[in-house]
């Protein structure tokens, strides 16, 4: 299995267009202690030839251009054979609009995500004006062999599992009476395997509730790429950038007794790597106390271009 | 007046995600004869402080990050005070989704473009979930002082004029019986001035029909930035990338007796610069015959970062 992190930042990226925080400024200036980062996306391949993109960030064009494994090998071609979405957030789905000339790769998502991208932000109907659109339904708990738009297997399989986060802001309130609440499939994680192997990558770029079901998923993985959006729950409030806490925005913070670092503590047999890092998070600065706290917990910070093979 | 070209490429950019043509490959490899280019956008300012973005390309985040004049000067701030759209094509409008955290700048567009972004690709309603959206209607022929979302003048004025190109593919066929046909405002150009000056920049990144009305607009400009998408009408057909000609795709080709270079020939008193260059266009390669033909006509090729002040 081949894994490449294409973007390790949360929505907005680093730098974010309208953010004047010290870390965004440092990234703009090329400060060696704060590296610029694309928005949240990874790609996975079983054979190093056919790739599955997980999430299509608004930065997808430059992400593909920066990754030789994803360069075309014919006049109209892409090694990206399929796309799987963890939710319908703009930072995970808007890049679908970029992947249109000549027809988009096959798109795998839950019913809720398909609804959001059909009725909320009408990306899927719009893509249909540029070529056939192949949307394949993902049902949490079921393992799916990911195929390209012509039905040929990519060699990668996924099993989605629901996590509690929040619906995309533009879909908020639509399903207020659904008894499944936050577990209806607005946000999922994926257990990703190469066909014939049990060594799973578990990818969870957004999660608020750290519960036993999630712990079970993570404990069975070879490697987890998981939501490191905010270091503290009141991070954006304290810096004056928002009135919303991390949890209100759908993310468990890293720090504290109920934070992700404490939650990951027992999983020492699993490689634990943070993704979806917000530009406000102090772990982004080399040498910071927060960065050292990660190391003390045996948790890594992903960077754009991080590559893993097993 | 300050003008910066943020992106000189057509939709898809250079390189395009799924294009294996020699020029896209050269741009990926960093070939010094074929420079990588962002998708189509410019920004204009009267005072060098408050800027108006013309078109919001999918590359807008990296375009702003690459342009120090557009860096924030406070925790939540952008020198981009307003955005004017020439049409609702994905390469000109999808970047609006990126400009959301903390509220988008004021958006200026025609009725047809607002309809496309409300009913076709629902960018405007979706943006409303992230903050107030200020859409201001542009009526062709009327001069508008561009104001920020709070109503403060930017110092830039625009007068839109209709041009014949084509509706965005995802809106095709909706207005088949409109007697205005291609001149209903799906695509416009802008005559752009600093308040108190008559020295206009005319910006026309997409135009198919080169008629007397367009010639009049161009002849009154100090500088024109105009549609250089394709060199020949059958460019994509000949290379095997499409069955569509330049004109079917809404663009006059550069070459030939009825092409744009011939059309621009009499306008020697105007600075003439090509923008919206498709990755297939041979003018993109330094030293090519096509590039030399531009020089022979006194026509320039824009590059990302091209800056003009008058």
Coordinates of N, CA and C in Angstrom, one line a residue, chain A residues 61, chain B residues 4-9 14 35-41 59 63 66-67 301-307:
Chain A
X61 N -5.7 21.0 -7.9 CA -4.8 21.1 -9.1 C -3.4 21.2 -8.7
Chain B
X4 N -2.8 43.9 -11.6 CA -1.9 42.8 -11.5 C -2.6 41.6 -12.1
X5 N -2.0 40.9 -13.0 CA -2.5 39.6 -13.6 C -2.2 38.5 -12.6
X6 N -3.3 37.9 -12.0 CA -3.1 36.9 -11.0 C -3.0 35.5 -11.7
X7 N -3.7 35.4 -12.8 CA -3.7 34.1 -13.5 C -3.9 34.4 -15.0
X8 N -3.0 33.9 -15.8 CA -3.1 34.2 -17.2 C -3.5 33.0 -18.0
X9 N -3.9 31.9 -17.4 CA -4.3 30.6 -18.1 C -5.8 30.6 -18.2
X14 N -2.4 25.6 -16.2 CA -1.2 25.1 -16.8 C -0.2 24.7 -15.7
X35 N 6.2 28.2 -18.8 CA 5.9 28.6 -17.3 C 4.5 28.1 -16.9
X36 N 4.5 27.5 -15.7 CA 3.2 27.2 -15.1 C 2.3 28.5 -14.9
X37 N 1.0 28.3 -15.0 CA 0.1 29.5 -14.9 C -1.1 29.1 -14.2
X38 N -1.5 30.1 -13.3 CA -2.8 30.0 -12.6 C -4.0 30.3 -13.6
X39 N -5.2 29.9 -13.1 CA -6.4 30.2 -13.9 C -6.8 31.7 -13.8
X40 N -7.6 32.0 -14.7 CA -7.9 33.4 -15.2 C -8.4 34.4 -14.1
X41 N -7.7 35.4 -13.8 CA -8.1 36.4 -12.8 C -7.1 37.6 -12.9
X59 N -7.9 28.8 -8.3 CA -6.6 28.9 -7.7 C -6.4 30.1 -6.8
X63 N -3.1 32.3 -5.6 CA -2.9 33.6 -6.2 C -2.8 34.7 -5.2
X66 N 0.5 34.5 -3.4 CA 1.7 34.9 -4.2 C 1.8 36.4 -4.5
X67 N 0.9 37.2 -3.9 CA 0.8 38.6 -4.3 C 0.8 39.4 -3.0
X301 N 1.9 38.8 -24.4 CA 1.3 37.7 -23.7 C 1.5 38.0 -22.2
X302 N 0.3 38.0 -21.5 CA 0.4 38.2 -20.0 C 1.1 37.0 -19.4
X303 N 1.7 37.3 -18.2 CA 2.2 36.2 -17.4 C 1.7 36.4 -16.0
X304 N 1.6 35.4 -15.2 CA 1.2 35.5 -13.8 C 2.1 36.5 -13.1
X305 N 1.5 37.5 -12.4 CA 2.3 38.5 -11.7 C 2.6 39.8 -12.6
X306 N 2.2 39.8 -13.8 CA 2.3 41.0 -14.7 C 1.7 42.1 -14.0
X307 N 2.4 43.2 -13.8 CA 1.9 44.4 -13.0 C 2.0 45.6 -13.9

